[in-house]
Coordinates of C-alpha atoms in Angstrom, one line a residue:
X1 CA 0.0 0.0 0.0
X2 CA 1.1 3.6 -0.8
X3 CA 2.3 5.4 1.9
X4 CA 0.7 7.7 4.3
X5 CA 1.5 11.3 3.8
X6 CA 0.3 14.3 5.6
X7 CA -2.1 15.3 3.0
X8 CA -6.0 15.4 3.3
X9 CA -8.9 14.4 0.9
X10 CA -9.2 18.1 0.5
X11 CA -5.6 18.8 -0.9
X12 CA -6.0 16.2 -3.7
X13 CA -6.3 17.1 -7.7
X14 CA -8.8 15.8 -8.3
X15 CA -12.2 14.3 -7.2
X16 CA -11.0 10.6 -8.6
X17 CA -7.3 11.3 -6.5
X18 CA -9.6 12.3 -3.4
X19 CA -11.7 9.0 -3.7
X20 CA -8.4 6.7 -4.1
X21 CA -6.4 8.6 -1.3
X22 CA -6.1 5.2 0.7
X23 CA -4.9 7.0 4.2
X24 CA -4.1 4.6 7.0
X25 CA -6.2 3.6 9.6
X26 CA -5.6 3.4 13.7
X27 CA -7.6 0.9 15.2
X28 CA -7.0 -0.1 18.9
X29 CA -8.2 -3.4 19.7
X30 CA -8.1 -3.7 23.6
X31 CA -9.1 -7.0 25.9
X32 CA -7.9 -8.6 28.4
X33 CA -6.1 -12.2 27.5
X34 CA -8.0 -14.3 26.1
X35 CA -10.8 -11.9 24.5
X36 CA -10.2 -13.2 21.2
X37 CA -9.2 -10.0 19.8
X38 CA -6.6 -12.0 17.6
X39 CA -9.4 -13.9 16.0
X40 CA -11.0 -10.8 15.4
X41 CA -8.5 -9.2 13.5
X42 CA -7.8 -11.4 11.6
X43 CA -11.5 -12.3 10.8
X44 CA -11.6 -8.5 9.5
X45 CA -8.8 -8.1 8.1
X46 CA -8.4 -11.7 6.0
X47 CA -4.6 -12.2 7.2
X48 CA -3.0 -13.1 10.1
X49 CA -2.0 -9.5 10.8
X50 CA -0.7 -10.2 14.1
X51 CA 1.6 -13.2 12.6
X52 CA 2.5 -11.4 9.2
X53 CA 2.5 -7.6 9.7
X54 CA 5.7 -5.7 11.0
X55 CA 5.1 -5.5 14.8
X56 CA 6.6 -3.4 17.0
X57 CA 6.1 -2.0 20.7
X58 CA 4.7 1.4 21.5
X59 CA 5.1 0.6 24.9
X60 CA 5.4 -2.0 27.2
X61 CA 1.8 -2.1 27.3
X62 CA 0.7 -1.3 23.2
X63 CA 2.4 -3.4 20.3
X64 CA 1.4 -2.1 16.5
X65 CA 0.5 -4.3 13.8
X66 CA 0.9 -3.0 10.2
X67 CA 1.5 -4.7 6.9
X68 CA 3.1 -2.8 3.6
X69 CA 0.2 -4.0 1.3
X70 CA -3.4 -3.0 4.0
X71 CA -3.9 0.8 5.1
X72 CA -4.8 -0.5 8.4
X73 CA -2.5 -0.2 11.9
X74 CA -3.5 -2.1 14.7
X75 CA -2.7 -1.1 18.7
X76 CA -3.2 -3.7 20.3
X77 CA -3.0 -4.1 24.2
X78 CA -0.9 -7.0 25.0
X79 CA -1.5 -9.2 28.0
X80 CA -3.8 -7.1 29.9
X81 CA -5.7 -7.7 33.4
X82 CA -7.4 -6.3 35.2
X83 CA -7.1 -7.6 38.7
X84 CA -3.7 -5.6 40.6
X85 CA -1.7 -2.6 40.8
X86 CA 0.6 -3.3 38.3
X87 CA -2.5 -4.1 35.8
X88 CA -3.8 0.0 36.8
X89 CA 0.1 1.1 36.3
X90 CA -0.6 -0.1 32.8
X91 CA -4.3 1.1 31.9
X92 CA -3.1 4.8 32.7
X93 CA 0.0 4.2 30.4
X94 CA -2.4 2.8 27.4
X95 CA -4.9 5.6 28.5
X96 CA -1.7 8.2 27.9
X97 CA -0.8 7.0 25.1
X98 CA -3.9 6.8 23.3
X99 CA -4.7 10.3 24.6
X100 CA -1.1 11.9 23.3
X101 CA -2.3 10.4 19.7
X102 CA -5.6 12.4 19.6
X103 CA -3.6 15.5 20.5
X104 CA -1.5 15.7 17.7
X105 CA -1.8 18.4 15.1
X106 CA -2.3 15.7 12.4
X107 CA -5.4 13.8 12.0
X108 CA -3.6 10.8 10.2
X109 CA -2.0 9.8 13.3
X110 CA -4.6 10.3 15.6
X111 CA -6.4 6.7 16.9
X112 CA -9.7 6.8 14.5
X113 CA -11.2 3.8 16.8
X114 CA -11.7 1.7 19.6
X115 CA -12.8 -1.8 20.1
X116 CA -13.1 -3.3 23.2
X117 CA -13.4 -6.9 23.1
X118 CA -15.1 -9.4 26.0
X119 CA -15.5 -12.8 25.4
X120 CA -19.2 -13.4 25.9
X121 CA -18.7 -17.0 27.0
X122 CA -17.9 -15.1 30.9
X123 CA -21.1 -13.0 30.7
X124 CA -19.0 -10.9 33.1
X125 CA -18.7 -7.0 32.8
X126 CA -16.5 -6.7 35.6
X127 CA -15.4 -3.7 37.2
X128 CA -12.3 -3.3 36.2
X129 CA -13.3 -3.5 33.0
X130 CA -15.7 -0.8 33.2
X131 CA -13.3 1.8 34.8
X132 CA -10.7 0.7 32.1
X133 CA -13.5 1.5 29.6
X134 CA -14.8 5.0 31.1
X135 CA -10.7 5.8 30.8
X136 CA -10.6 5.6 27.3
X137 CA -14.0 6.5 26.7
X138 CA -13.3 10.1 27.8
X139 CA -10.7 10.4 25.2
X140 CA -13.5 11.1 22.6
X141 CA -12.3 8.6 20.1
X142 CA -15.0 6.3 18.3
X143 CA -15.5 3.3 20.7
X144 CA -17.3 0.1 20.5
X145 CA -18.1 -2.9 22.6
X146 CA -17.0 -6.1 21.1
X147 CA -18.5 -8.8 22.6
X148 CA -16.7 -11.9 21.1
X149 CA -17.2 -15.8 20.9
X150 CA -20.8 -15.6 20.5
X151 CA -21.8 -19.2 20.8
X152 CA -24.6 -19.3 23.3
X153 CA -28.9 -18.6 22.2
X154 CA -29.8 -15.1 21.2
X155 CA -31.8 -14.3 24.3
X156 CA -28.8 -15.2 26.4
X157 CA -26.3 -12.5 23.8
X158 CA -29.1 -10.2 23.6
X159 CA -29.2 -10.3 28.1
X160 CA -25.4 -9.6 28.1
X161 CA -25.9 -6.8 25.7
X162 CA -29.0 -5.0 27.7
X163 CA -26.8 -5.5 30.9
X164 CA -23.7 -3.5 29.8
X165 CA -26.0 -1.3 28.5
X166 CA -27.4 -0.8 31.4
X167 CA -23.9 0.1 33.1
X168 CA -22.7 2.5 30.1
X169 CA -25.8 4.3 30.5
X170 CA -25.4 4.9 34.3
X171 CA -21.9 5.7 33.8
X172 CA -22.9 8.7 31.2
X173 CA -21.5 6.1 28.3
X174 CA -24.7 5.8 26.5
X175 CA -23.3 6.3 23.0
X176 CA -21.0 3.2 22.9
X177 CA -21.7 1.1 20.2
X178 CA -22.2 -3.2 21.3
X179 CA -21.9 -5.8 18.6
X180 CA -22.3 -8.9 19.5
X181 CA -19.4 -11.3 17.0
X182 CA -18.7 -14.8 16.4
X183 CA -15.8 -14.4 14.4
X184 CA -15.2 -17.5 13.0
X185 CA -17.8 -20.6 12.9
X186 CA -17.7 -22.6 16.3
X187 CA -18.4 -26.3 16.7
X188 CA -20.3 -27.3 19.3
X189 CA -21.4 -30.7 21.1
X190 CA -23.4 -32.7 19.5
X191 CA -21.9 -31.5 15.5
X192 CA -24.3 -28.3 16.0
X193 CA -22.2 -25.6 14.5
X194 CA -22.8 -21.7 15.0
X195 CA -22.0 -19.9 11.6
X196 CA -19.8 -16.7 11.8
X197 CA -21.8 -13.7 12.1
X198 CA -21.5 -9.7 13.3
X199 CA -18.7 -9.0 11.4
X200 CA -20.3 -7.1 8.4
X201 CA -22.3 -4.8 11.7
X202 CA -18.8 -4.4 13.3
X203 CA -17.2 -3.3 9.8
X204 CA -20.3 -1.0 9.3
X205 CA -20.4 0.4 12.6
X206 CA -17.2 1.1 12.7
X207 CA -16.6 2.8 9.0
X208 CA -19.8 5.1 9.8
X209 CA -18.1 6.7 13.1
X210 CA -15.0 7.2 11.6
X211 CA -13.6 10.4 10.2
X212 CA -14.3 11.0 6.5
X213 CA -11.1 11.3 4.9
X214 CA -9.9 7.7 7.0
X215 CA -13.3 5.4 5.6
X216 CA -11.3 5.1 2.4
X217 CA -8.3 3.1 4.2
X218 CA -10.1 1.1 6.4
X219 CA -12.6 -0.2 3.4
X220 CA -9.6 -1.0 1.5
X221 CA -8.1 -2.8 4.5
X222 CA -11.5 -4.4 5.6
X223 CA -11.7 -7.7 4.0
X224 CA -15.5 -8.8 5.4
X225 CA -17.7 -6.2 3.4
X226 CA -18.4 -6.4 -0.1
X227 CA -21.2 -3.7 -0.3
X228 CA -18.9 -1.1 0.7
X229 CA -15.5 -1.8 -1.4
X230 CA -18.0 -2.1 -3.7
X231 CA -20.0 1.2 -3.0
X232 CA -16.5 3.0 -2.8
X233 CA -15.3 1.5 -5.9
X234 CA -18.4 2.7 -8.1
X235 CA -17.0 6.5 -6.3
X236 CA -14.0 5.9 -8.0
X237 CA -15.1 5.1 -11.4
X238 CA -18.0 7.7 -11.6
X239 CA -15.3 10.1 -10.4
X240 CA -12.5 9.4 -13.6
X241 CA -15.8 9.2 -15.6
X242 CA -16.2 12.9 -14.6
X243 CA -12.6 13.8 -14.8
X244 CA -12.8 12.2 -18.3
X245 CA -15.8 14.8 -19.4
X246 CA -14.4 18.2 -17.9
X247 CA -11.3 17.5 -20.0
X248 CA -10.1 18.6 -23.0
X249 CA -7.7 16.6 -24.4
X250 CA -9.9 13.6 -23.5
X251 CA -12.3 15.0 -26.6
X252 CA -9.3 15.4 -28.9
X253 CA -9.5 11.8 -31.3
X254 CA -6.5 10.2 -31.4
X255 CA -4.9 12.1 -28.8
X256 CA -8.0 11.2 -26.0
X257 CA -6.5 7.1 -26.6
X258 CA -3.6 8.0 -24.6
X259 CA -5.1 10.4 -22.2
X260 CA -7.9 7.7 -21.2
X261 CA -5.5 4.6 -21.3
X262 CA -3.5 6.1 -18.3
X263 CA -6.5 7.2 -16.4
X264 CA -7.9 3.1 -16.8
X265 CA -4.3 2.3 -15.4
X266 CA -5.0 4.3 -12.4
X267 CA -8.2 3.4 -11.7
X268 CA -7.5 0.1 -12.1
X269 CA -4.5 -0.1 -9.7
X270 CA -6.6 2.1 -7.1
X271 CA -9.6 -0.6 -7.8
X272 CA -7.2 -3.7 -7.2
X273 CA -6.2 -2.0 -3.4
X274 CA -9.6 -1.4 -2.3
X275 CA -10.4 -5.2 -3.4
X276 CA -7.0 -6.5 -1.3
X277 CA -5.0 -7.2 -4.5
X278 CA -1.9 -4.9 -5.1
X279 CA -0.9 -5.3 -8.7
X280 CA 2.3 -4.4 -10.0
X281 CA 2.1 -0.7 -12.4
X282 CA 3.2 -3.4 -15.4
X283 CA 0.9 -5.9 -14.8
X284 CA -2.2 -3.6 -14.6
X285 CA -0.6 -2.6 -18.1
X286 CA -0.6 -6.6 -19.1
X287 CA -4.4 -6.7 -17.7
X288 CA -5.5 -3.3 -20.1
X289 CA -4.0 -4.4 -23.4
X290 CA -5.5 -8.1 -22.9
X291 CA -8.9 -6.6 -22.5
X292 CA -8.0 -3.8 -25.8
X293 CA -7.2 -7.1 -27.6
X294 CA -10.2 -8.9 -26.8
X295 CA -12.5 -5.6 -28.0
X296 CA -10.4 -3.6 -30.6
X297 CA -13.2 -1.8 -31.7
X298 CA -13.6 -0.3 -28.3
X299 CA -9.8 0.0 -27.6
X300 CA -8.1 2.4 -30.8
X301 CA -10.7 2.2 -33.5
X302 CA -13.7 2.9 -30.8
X303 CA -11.8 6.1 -29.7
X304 CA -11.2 7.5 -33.1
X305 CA -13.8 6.7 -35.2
X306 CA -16.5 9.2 -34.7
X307 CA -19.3 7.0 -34.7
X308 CA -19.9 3.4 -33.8
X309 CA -23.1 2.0 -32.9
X310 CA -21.5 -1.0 -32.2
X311 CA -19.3 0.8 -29.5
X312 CA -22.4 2.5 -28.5
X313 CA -24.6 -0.7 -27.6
X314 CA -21.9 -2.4 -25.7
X315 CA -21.6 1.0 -23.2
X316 CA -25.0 0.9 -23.1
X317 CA -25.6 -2.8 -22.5
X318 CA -23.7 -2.7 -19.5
X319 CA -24.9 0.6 -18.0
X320 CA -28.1 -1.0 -18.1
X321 CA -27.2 -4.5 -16.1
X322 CA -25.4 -2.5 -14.0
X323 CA -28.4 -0.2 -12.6
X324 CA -30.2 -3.2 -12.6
X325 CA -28.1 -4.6 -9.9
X326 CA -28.6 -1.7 -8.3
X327 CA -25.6 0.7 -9.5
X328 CA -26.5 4.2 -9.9
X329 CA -24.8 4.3 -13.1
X330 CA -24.2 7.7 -14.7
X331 CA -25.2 6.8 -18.0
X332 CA -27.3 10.0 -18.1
X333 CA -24.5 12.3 -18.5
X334 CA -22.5 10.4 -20.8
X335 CA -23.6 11.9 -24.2
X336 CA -22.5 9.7 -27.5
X337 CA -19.5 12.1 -28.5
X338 CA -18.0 11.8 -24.3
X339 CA -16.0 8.4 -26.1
X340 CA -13.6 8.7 -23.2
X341 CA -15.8 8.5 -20.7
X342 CA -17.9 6.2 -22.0
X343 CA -14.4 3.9 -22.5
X344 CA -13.4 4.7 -18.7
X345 CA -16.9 3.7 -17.0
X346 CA -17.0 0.6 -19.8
X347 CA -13.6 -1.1 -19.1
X348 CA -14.4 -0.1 -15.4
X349 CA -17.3 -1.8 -14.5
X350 CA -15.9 -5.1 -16.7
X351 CA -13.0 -5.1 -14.0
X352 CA -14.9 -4.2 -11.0
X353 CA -16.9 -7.7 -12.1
X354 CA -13.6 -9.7 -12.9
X355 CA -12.2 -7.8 -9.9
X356 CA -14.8 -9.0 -7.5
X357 CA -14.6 -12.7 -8.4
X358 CA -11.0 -12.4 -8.1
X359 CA -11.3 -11.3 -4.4
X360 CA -14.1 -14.2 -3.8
X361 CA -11.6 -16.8 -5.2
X362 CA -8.8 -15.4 -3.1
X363 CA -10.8 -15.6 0.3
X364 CA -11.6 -18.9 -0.5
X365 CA -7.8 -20.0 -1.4
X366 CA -5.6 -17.3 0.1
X367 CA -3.9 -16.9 -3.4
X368 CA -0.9 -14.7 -2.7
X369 CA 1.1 -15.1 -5.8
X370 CA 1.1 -12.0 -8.1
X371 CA 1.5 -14.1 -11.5
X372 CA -1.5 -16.6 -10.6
X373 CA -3.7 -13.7 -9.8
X374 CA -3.2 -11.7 -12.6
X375 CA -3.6 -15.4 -14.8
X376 CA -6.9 -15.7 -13.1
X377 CA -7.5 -12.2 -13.0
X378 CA -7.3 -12.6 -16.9
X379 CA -9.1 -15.7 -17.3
X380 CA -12.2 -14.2 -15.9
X381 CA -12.2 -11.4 -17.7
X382 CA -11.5 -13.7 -21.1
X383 CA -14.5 -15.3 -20.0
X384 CA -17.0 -12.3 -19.7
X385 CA -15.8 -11.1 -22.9
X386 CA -16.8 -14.3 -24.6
X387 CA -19.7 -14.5 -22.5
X388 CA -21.1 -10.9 -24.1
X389 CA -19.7 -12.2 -27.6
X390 CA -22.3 -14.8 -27.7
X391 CA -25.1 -12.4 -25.8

């Protein structure tokens, strides 16, 4: 993943540059031992962040998680109790930390969120617990109740819940946010086995209280939610659609092939990061002139000629599946002569598709080699090519 700079969405060029701006995300994820805040991450995140990422200490209390390819960092508090005086020694030193971060003059290194995880197998809110949470609560930053391991009957989760709301509410801590979580499916006597559930709520949640410019980063990091990479990812393309109209060399024939082929390079690679797939700058350039060579007419000659019904119906073939699965596709402002946009939102939505599958085939395998995904990556898009050949 691109590096973190101390720019905002505001400062970028561009609305398509503001969309793709990827800024990291600070997530503390606090517990004490045995909370399964592990199995949480890496639920969310699709990796074994803990195992993989580059971790270092903050303190003796705080280790950070981060990996090179996911705009996501992870504070998380390591071996905490709650039961001496050396365990309160420690919650005012997480409690100082965190608080330093949200006074710094930048808001990329500020923590953007919270989680507090409690294994709901103890059905315990225990008091240490609660003054650990009122500690960090009064920081300000967006904090939510994790309750994890949820294995046991709804009416027993949904007791739990109401009873640390109950608490939060008497302590003036009314706006904490509880999700209840199984992370991963749970087998349980008898072969009964609890499918994983709350992580899409969690992901949701937790997006929704987070600072505008940071969503970006933590949807590209998130690996649960498919609605909103994919939600984002329609942001990006309408965006270099509009780029596309307001400019003028993108109406010049001839010269508007060159001008549109680098703005499908960057959209794909910014459409490859939100799905989890980092694809080297040649390879996007390997995935582009497979698909001009499948489609010439809507690679060179579709950008010069003038006109081309043919060109025409395929744009407008796909703008209409697309709203029909619920895309608000801009195919009102794309007149016939806007060939560049047209082009851009074209080849864009045929990756997003092959894009998507991609992602669903690497959850289910953990494909991490760069030349099998882009093989794949290519095979699916071979296939829908053929697939609207014979449509």
């Amino acid at each position: 993943m691109e590096k973190t700079t101390n720019t905002h969405r505001g400062d970028q060029d561009s609305p398509a540059e503001a969309y793709t701006a990827f800024y990291t995300a600070n997530v503390v994820v606090a517990g004490i031992t045995g909370a399964g805040k592990s199995t949480l991450i890496n639920a969310v995140f699709g990796h074994e962040l803990a195992k993989t990422g580059t971790g270092r200490p903050i303190t003796e209390q705080i280790a950070e998680y981060q990996s090179d390819d996911f705009p996501i960092r992870i504070w998380d508090t390591v071996g905490l109790e709650l039961d001496n005086e050396k365990t309160t020694e420690s919650i005012n030193a997480i409690r100082t930390t965190i608080a330093s971060k949200a006074d710094c003059e930048d808001p990329l290194d500020h923590i953007h969120a919270i989680w507090y995880c409690i294994n709901s197998v103890s059905s315990r809110y225990q008091g240490g617990e609660i003054e650990f949470i009122k500690s960090l609560h009064s920081i300000g930053v967006p904090f939510i109740i994790v309750l994890t391991k949820c294995s046991a009957a709804e009416d027993e989760i949904a007791e739990f819940e109401n009873e640390i709301r109950k608490v939060n509410t008497s302590a003036g801590m009314d706006d904490i946010e509880i999700v209840s979580v199984c992370a991963k499916d749970i087998k349980l006597r008898g072969g009964f086995v609890v499918k994983a559930f709350g992580l899409e709520e969690l992901v949701a949640i937790t997006t929704k209280r987070m600072p505008d410019f940071i969503r970006g980063g933590f949807i590209a990091a998130q690996n649960v939610s498919k609605a909103q990479k994919r939600d984002l990812c329609e942001k990006i393309l309408v965006a270099y659609v509009d780029d596309a109209i307001r400019g003028f060399w993108d109406k010049v024939p001839v010269v508007n092939f060159f001008t549109t082929d680098k703005k499908i390079h960057t959209m794909f690679s910014a459409i490859g990061k939100l799905y989890n797939s980092i694809i080297p700058e040649n390879r996007i350039q390997e995935i582009i002139d497979h698909m001009g060579s499948m489609d010439l007419e809507h690679g060179v000659f579709g950008m010069i000629l003038p006109i081309s019904k043919r060109f025409d119906q395929k744009v407008d073939r796909i703008f209409d599946r697309k709203e029909a699965e619920g895309f608000s596709v801009p195919a009102e402002k794309l007149e016939k002569n806007e060939r560049a946009a047209r082009m851009l939102a074209y080849f864009g939505y045929l990756f997003l598709e092959a894009i998507e599958e991609l992602w669903e085939e690497i959850n289910k395998s953990k494909l991490e080699d760069i030349d099998s995904r882009v093989k794949m990556l290519k095979g699916i898009i071979s296939e829908k090519f053929d697939k609207k050949a014979r449509g």
